[in-house]
CSV table of C-alpha atoms in Angstrom, one decimal:
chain,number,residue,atom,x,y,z
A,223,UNK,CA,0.0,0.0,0.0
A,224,UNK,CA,3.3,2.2,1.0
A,225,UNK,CA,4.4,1.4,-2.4
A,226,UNK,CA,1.4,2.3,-4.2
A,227,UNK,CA,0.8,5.8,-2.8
A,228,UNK,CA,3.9,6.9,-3.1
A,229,UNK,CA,3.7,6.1,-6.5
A,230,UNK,CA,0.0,8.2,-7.1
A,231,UNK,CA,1.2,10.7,-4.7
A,232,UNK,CA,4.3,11.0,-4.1
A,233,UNK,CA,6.8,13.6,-4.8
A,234,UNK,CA,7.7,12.4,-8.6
A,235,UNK,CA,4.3,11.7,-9.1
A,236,UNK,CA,3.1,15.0,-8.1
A,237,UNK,CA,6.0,16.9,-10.4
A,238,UNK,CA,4.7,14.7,-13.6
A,239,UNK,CA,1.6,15.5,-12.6
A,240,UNK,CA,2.5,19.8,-12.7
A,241,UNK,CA,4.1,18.7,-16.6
A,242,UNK,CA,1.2,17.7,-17.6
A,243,UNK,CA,-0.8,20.4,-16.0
A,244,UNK,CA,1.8,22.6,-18.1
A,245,UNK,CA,1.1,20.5,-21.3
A,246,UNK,CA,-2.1,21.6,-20.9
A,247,UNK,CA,-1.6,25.4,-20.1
A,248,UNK,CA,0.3,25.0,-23.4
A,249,UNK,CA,-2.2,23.7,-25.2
A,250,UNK,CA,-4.7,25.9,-24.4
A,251,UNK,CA,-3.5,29.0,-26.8
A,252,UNK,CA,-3.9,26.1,-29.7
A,253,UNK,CA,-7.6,25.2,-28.4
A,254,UNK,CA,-8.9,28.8,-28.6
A,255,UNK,CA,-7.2,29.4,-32.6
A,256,UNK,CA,-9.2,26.0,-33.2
A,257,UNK,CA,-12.3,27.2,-31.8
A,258,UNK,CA,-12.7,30.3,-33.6
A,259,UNK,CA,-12.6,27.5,-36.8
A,260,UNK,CA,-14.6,25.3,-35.3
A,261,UNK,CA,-17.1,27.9,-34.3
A,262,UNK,CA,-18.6,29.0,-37.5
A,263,UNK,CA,-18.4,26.0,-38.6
A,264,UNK,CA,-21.2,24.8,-35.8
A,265,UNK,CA,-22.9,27.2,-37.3
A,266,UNK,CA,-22.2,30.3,-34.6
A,267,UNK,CA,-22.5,27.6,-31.8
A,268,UNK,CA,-20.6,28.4,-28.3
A,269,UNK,CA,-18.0,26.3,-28.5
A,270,UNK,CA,-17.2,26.2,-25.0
A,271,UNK,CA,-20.7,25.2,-23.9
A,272,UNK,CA,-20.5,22.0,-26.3
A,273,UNK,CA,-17.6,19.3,-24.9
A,274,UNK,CA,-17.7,17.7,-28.3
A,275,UNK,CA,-17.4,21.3,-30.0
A,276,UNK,CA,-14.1,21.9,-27.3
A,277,UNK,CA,-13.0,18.1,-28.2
A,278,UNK,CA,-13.0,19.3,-31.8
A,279,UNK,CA,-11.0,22.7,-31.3
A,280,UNK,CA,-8.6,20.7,-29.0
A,281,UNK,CA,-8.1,18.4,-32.4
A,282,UNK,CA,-7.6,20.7,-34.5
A,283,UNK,CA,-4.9,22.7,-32.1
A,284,UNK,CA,-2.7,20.2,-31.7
A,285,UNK,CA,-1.2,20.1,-35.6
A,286,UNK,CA,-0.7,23.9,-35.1
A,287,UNK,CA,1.4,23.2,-32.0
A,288,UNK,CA,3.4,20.1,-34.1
A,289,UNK,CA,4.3,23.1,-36.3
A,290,UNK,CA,5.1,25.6,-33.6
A,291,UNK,CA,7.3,23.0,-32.0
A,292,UNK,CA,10.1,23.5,-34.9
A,293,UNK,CA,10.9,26.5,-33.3
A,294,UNK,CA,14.7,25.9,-32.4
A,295,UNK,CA,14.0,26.9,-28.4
A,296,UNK,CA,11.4,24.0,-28.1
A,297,UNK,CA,13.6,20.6,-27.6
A,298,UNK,CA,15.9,22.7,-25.1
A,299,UNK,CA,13.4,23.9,-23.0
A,300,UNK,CA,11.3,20.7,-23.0
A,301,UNK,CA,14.0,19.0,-22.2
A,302,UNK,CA,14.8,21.6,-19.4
A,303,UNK,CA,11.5,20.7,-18.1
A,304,UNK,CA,11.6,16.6,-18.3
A,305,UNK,CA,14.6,16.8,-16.7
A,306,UNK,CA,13.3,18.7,-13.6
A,307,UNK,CA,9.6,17.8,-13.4
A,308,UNK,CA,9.6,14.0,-15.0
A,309,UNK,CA,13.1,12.6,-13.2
A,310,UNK,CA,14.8,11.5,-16.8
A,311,UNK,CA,18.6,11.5,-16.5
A,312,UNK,CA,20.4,14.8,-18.1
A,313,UNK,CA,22.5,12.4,-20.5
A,314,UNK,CA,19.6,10.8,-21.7
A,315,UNK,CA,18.1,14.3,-22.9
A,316,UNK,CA,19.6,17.0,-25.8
A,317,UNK,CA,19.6,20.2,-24.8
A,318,UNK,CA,20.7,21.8,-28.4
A,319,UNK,CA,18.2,23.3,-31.5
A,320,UNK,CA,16.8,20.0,-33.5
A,321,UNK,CA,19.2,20.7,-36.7
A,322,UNK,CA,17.9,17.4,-38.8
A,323,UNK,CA,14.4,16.5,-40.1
A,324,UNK,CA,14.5,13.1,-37.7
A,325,UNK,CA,15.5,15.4,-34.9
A,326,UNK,CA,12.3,18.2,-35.6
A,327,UNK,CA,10.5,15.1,-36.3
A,328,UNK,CA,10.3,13.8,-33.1
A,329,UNK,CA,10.4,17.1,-31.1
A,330,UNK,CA,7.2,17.6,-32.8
A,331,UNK,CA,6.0,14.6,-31.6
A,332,UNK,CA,7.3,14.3,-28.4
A,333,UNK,CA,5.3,18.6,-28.4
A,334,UNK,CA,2.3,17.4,-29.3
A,335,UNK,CA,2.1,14.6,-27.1
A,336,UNK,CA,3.2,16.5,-24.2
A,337,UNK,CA,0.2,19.2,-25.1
A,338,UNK,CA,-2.2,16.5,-25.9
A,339,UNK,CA,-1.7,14.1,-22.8
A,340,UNK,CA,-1.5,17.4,-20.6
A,341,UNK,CA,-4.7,18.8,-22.1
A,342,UNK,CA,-7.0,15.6,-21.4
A,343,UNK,CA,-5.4,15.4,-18.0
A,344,UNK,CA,-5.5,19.0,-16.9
A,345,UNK,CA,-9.1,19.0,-18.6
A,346,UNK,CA,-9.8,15.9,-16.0
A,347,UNK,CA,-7.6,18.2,-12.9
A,348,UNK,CA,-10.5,21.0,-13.5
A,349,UNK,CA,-14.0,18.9,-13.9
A,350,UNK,CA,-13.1,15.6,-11.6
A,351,UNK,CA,-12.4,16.8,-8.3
A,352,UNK,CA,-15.4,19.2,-7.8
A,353,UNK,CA,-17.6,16.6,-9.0
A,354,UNK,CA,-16.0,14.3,-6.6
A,355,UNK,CA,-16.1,16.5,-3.2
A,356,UNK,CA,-19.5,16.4,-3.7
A,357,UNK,CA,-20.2,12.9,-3.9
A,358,UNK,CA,-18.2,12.6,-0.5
A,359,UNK,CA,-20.1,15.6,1.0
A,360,UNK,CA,-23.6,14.9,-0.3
A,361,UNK,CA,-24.7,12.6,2.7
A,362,UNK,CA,-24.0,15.6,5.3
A,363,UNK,CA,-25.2,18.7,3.3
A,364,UNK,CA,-29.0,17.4,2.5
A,365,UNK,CA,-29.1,21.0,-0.2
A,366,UNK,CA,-26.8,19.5,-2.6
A,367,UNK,CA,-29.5,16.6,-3.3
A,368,UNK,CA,-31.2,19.1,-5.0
A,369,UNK,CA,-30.8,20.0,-8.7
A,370,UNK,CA,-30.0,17.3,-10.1
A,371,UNK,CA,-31.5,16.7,-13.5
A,372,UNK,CA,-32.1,13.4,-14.9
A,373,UNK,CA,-31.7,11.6,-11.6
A,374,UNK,CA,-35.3,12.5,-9.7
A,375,UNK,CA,-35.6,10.7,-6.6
A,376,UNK,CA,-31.8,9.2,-7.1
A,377,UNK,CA,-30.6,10.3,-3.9
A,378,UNK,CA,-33.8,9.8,-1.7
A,379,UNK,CA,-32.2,6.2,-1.5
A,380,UNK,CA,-30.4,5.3,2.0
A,381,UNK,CA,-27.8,3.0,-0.2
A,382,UNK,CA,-27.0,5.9,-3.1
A,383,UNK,CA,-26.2,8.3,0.3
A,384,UNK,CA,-23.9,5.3,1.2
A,385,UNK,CA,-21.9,4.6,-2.0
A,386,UNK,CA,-21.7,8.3,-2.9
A,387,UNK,CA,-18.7,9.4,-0.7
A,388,UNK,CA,-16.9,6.0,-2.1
A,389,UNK,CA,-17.8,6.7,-5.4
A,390,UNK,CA,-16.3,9.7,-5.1
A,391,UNK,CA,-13.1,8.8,-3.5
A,392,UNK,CA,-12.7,6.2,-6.6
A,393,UNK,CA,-13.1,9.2,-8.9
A,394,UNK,CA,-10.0,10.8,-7.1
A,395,UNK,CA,-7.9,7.8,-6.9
A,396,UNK,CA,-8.7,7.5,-11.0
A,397,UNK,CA,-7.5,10.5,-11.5
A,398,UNK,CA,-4.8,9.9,-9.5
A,399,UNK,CA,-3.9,6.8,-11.2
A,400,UNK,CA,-4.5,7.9,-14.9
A,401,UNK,CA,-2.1,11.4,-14.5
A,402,UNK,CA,0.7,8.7,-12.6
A,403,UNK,CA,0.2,6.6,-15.7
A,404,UNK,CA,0.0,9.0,-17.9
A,405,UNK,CA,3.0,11.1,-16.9
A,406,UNK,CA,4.8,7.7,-16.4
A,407,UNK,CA,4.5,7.0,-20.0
A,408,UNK,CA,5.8,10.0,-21.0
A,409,UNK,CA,8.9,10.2,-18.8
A,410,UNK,CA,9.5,6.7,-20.5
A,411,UNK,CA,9.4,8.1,-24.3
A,412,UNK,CA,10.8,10.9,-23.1
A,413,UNK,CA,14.8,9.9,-24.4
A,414,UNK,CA,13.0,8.4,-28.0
A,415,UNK,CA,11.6,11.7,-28.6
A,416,UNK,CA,13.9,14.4,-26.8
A,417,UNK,CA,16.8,12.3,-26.5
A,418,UNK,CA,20.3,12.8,-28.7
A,419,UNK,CA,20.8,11.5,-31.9
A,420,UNK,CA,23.2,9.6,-33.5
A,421,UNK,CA,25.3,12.5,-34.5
A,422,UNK,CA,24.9,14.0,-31.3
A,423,UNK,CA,26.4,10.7,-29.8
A,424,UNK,CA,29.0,10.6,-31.7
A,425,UNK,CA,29.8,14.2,-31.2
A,426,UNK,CA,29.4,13.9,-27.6
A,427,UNK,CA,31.9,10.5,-27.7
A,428,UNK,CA,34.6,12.4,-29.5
A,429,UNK,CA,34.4,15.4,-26.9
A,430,UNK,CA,35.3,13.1,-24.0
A,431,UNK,CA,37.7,11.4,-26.2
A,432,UNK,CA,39.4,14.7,-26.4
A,433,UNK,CA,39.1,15.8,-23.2
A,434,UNK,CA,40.3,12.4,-21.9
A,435,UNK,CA,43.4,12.6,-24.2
A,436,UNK,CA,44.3,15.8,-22.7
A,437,UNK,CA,43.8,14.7,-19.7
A,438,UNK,CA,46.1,11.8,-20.1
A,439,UNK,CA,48.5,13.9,-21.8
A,440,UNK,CA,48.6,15.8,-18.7
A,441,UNK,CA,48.7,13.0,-16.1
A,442,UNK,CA,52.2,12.4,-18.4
A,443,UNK,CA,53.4,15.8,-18.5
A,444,UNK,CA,53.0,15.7,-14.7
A,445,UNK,CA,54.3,12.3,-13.8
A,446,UNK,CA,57.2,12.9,-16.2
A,447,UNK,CA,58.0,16.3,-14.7
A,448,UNK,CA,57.5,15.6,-10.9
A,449,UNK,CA,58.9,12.1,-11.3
A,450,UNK,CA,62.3,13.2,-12.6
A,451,UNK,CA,62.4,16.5,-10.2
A,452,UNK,CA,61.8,14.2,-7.3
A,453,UNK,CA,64.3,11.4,-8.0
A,454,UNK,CA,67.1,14.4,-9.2
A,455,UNK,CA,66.3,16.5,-5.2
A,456,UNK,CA,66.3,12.9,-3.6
A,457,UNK,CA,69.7,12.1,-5.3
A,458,UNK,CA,71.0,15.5,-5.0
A,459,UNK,CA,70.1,15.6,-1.3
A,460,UNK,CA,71.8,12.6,-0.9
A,461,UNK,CA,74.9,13.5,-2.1
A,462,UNK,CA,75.6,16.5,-0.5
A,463,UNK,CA,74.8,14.9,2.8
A,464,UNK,CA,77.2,13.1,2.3
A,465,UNK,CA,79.9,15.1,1.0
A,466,UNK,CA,79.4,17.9,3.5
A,467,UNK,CA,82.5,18.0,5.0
A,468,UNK,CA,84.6,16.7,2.1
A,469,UNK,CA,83.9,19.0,-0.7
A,470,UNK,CA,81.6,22.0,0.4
A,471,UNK,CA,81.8,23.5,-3.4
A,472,UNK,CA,79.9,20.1,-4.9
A,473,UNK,CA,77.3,20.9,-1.7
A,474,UNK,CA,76.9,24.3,-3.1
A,475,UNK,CA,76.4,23.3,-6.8
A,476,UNK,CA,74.0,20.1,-5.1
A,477,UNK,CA,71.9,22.8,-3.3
A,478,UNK,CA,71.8,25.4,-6.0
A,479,UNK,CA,70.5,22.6,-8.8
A,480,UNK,CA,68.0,21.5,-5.5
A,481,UNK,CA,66.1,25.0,-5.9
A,482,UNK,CA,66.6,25.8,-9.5
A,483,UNK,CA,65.1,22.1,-10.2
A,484,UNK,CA,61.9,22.7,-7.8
A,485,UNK,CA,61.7,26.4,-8.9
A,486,UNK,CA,61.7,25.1,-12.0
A,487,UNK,CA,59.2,22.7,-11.2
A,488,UNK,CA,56.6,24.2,-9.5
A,489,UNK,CA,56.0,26.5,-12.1
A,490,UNK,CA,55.4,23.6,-14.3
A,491,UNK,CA,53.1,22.3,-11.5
A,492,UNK,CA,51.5,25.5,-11.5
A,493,UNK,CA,50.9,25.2,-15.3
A,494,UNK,CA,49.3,22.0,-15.7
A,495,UNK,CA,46.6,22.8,-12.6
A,496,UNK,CA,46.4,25.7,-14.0
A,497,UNK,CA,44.9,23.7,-17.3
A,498,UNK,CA,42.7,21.2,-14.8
A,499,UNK,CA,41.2,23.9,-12.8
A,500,UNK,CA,40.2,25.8,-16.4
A,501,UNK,CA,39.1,22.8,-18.4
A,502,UNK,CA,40.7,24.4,-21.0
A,503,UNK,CA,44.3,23.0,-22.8
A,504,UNK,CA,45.5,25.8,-25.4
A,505,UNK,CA,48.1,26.1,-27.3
A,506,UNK,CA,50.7,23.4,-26.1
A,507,UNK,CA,48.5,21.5,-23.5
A,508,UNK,CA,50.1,24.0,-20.7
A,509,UNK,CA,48.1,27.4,-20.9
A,510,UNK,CA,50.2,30.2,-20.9
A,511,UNK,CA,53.5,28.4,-19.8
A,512,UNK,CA,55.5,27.1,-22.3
A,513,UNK,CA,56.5,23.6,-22.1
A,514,UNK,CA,60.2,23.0,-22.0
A,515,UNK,CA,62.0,21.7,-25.6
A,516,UNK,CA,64.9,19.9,-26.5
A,517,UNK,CA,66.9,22.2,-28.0
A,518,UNK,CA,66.1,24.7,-25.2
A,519,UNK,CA,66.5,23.4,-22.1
A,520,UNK,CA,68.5,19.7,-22.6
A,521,UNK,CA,72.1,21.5,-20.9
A,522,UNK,CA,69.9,22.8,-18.3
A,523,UNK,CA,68.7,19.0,-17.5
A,524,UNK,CA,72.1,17.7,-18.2
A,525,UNK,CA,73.2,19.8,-15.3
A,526,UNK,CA,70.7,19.4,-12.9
A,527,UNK,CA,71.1,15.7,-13.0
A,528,UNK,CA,74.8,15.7,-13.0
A,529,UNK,CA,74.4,18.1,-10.0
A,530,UNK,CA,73.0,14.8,-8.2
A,531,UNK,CA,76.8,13.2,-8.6
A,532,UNK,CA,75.0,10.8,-11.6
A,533,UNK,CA,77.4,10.7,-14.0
A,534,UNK,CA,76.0,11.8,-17.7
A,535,UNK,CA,78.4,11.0,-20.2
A,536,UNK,CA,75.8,12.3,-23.4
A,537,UNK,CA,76.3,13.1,-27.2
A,538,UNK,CA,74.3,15.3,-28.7
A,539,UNK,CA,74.3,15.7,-32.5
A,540,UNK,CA,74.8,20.0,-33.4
A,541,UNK,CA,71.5,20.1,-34.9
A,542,UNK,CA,69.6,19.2,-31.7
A,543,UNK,CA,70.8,22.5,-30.1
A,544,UNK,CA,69.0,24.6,-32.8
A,545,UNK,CA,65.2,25.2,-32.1
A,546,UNK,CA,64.6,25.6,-36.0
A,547,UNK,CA,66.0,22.2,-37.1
A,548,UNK,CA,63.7,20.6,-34.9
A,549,UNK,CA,59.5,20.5,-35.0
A,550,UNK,CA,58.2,22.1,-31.9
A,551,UNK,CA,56.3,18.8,-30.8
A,552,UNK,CA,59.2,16.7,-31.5
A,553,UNK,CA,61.6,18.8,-29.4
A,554,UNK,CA,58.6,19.0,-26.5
A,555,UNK,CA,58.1,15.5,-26.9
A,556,UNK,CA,62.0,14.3,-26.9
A,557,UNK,CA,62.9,16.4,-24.0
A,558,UNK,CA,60.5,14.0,-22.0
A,559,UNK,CA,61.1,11.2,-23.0
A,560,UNK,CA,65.1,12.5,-22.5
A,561,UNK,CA,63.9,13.7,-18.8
A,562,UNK,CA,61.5,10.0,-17.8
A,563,UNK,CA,65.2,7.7,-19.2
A,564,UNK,CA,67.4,10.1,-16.7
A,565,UNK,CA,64.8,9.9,-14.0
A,566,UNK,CA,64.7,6.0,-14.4
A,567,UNK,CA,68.7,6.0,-14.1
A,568,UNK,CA,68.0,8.2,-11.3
A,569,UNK,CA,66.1,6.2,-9.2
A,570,UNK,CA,67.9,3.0,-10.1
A,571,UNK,CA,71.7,3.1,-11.1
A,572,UNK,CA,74.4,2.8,-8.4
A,573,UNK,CA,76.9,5.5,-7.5
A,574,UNK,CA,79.6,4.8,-9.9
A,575,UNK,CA,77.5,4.1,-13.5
A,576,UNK,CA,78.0,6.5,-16.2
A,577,UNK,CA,74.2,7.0,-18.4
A,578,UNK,CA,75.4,6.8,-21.6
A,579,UNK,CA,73.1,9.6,-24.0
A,580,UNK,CA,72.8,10.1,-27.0
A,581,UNK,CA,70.9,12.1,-29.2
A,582,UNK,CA,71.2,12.1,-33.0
A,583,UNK,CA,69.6,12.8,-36.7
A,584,UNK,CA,69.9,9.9,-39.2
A,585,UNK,CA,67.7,8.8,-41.8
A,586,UNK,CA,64.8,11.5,-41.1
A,587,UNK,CA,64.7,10.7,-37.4
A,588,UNK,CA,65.6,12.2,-34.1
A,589,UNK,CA,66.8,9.0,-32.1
A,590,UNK,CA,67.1,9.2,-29.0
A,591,UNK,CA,69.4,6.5,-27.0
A,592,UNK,CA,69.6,5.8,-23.0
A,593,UNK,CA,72.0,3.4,-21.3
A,594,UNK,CA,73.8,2.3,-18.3
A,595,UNK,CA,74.9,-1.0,-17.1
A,596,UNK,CA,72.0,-4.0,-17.2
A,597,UNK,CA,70.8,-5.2,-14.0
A,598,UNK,CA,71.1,-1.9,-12.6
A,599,UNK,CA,68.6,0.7,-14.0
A,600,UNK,CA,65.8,-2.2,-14.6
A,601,UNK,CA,62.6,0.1,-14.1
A,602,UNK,CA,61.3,-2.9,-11.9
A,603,UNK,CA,57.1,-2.8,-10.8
A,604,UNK,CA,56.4,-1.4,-8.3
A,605,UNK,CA,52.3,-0.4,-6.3
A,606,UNK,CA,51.1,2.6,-8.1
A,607,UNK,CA,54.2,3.2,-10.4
A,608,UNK,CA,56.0,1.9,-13.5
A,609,UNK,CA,54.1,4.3,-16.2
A,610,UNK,CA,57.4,6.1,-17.3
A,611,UNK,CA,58.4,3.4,-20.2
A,612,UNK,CA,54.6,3.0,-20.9
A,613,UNK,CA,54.4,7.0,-21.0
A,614,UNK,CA,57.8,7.2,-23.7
A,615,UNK,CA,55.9,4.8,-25.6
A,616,UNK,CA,52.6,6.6,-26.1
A,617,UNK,CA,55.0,10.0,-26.9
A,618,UNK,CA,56.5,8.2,-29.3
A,619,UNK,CA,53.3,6.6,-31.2
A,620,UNK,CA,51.4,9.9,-31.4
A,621,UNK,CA,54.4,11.3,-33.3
A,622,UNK,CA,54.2,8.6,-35.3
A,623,UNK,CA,57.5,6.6,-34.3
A,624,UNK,CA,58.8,3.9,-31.9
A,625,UNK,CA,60.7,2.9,-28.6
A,626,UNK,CA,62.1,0.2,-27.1
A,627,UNK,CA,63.6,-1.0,-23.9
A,628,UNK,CA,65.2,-4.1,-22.5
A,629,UNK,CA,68.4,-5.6,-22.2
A,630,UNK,CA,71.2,-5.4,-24.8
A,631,UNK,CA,73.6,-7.7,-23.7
A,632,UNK,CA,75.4,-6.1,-20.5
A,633,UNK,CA,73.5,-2.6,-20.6
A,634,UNK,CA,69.6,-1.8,-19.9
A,635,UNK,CA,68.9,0.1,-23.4
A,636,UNK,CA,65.8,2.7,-24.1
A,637,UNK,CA,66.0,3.6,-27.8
A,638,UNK,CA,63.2,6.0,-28.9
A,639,UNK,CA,63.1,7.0,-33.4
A,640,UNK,CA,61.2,9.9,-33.7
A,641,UNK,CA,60.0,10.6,-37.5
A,642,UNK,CA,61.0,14.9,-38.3
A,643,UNK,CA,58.7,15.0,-41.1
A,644,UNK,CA,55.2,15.3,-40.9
A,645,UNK,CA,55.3,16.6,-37.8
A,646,UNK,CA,54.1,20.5,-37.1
């Protein structure tokens, strides 16, 4: 019984029950153009003493209102409304202008529906209940017996005084039951007739496609940027502690490469929250903070990390250090991947291995080559970690080129091809 009043009375009932009473408010502008057509055609008739002259204006309304509805405001703000008053999902609801015929199609439907359902029901909201309170009331207010044609002596019977009040409760309940029905029906075609279409799917798909990718490329930029500025302070920390006393000057350098590399870093930091808290990705992916490149800021990594007593010994082709010989995302891209194969010898090679780099152009292709003895800067797997190799990889492939990593006989190798042309 719980179940069933709440669902003739309760709150979603009740706001189905305001959009249909809505419907019918709508519908009523359409009822009166169709009466003053149906009017002389009654020959003068009052329309709105006749209900089969006011069923016959309400017809002929409701195909005015289907062409109304191709107004381009209509499927946003019934959708507006279904969403608030019927308790359909937002996805399952478009909130642009119908653009194709299939779209203006079904608005129009799903508008004259809506004015047509709410009519009959807000038609039944106006005539049932007072009808009904009287039935209940007629045992205890003897006048109301009176006046009624067609039924003479109905009501002089003990058992019509009886069944009167129930009758008239029953009317409520049906009119109860028939709006919950009614407005349950339309909440269901609701989506069919307001819903997105095809395009809009797809359109919809491809937005969170490309908001994912930035995101992602993001979640990169940052694990690639804190990573390596983490493992560098840790290594560079490290070090001077322990050469305090021995060689103050190396502490000095140590400490100076500590705040330029977390200066350095916050402000990328900043950058990249910057782009989350906006929604926005312009330009590079990093708002209005350019994103560090190869051929601009590879000495200033090369001495950061040395910094940390990690011994760099790196080869760097001539054309690498000039910003015009290399594509802007290319040189973005490489100085990444460059940063994530330092940070992984940061974290894992011993005090005495020399990183072999080496950066080159052969054959159309920037490659770019990491190594350092095997067995010692394994990137092993580790809880919540090990996405810098599977980051390199995904740089490379969205430039169109390749990496690899593994073992080379006695050295771990990471050896990334990047293509130069057809890259902008």
């Amino acid at each position: 019984m719980t179940a069933l009043g709440r669902s003739l009375f309760g709150r979603r009932a009740r706001l189905r029950w305001i959009h249909l009473i809505l419907g019918g408010a709508l519908a009523m502008p359409y009822v009166l153009v169709g009466s003053v057509v149906v009017g002389p055609l009654a020959g003068g008739e009052n329309v709105f003493g006749s209900l089969s002259l006011q069923l016959a204006s309400f017809a002929l309304g409701l195909p005015l209102a289907a062409v109304t509805s191709l107004f381009p405001l209509t499927r946003p703000l019934e959708s507006g409304v279904v969403r608030s008053l019927c308790g359909v999902e937002a996805e399952r609801l478009a909130y642009g202008p119908a653009r194709t015929k299939g779209e203006k199609g079904r608005t129009a439907a799903w508008f004259t529906l809506h004015l047509g359902a709410g009519g009959i029901v807000a038609g039944m909201s106006l005539a049932v209940p007072p009808f009904a309170v009287t039935l209940i009331v007629l045992p205890f207010v003897p006048v109301l017996r009176d006046g009624w044609p067609g039924l003479p002596g109905l009501f002089g019977h003990t058992w019509t005084l009886v069944l009167s009040p129930l009758a008239g409760a029953a009317m409520l309940l049906a009119l109860a039951g028939c709006a919950a029905a009614v407005g349950a029906l339309l909440a269901r075609w609701a989506p069919a007739l307001l819903g997105p279409s095809a395009e809009d799917r797809v359109a919809a798909a491809e937005a969170r496609a490309a908001d994912l990718a930035v995101r992602n490329r993001l979640a990169r930029e940052l694990h690639d940027s804190v990573g390596h500025a983490l493992s560098a302070v840790t290594l560079q920390a490290s070090a001077a502690r322990r050469l305090l006393d021995a060689d103050p000057e190396f502490v000095r350098e140590a400490l100076a490469a500590i705040e330029d590399t977390t200066r350095r870093t916050v402000g990328e930091l900043d950058a990249v929250l910057g782009v989350l808290r906006d929604g926005d990705a312009t330009g590079d992916g990093w708002g209005a903070a350019p994103a560090p490149t190869l051929a601009g800021d590879l000495d200033d990594l090369l001495r950061r990390t040395r910094a940390g007593g990690l011994r760099v010994d790196a080869t760097v082709a001539a054309a690498v250090a000039d910003p015009r010989a290399l594509p802007a995302p290319v040189s973005r891209e490489a100085y990444r991947i460059v940063q994530e194969g330092l940070s992984n010898a940061l974290r894992h090679a011993g005090e005495k291995v020399t990183v072999a780099l080496r950066v080159e152009v052969l054959d159309g292709h920037l490659r770019i080559t990491v190594e350092n003895p095997f067995g010692v800067a394994v990137p092993a797997p580790r809880p919540g970690g090990g996405h810098g190799l599977r980051g390199i990889a995904d740089r490379a492939r969205l430039l169109g080129g390749a990496a690899e990593a593994g073992a080379a006989g006695p050295l771990w190798r990471l050896h990334v091809r990047l293509p130069l042309k057809g890259t902008s």
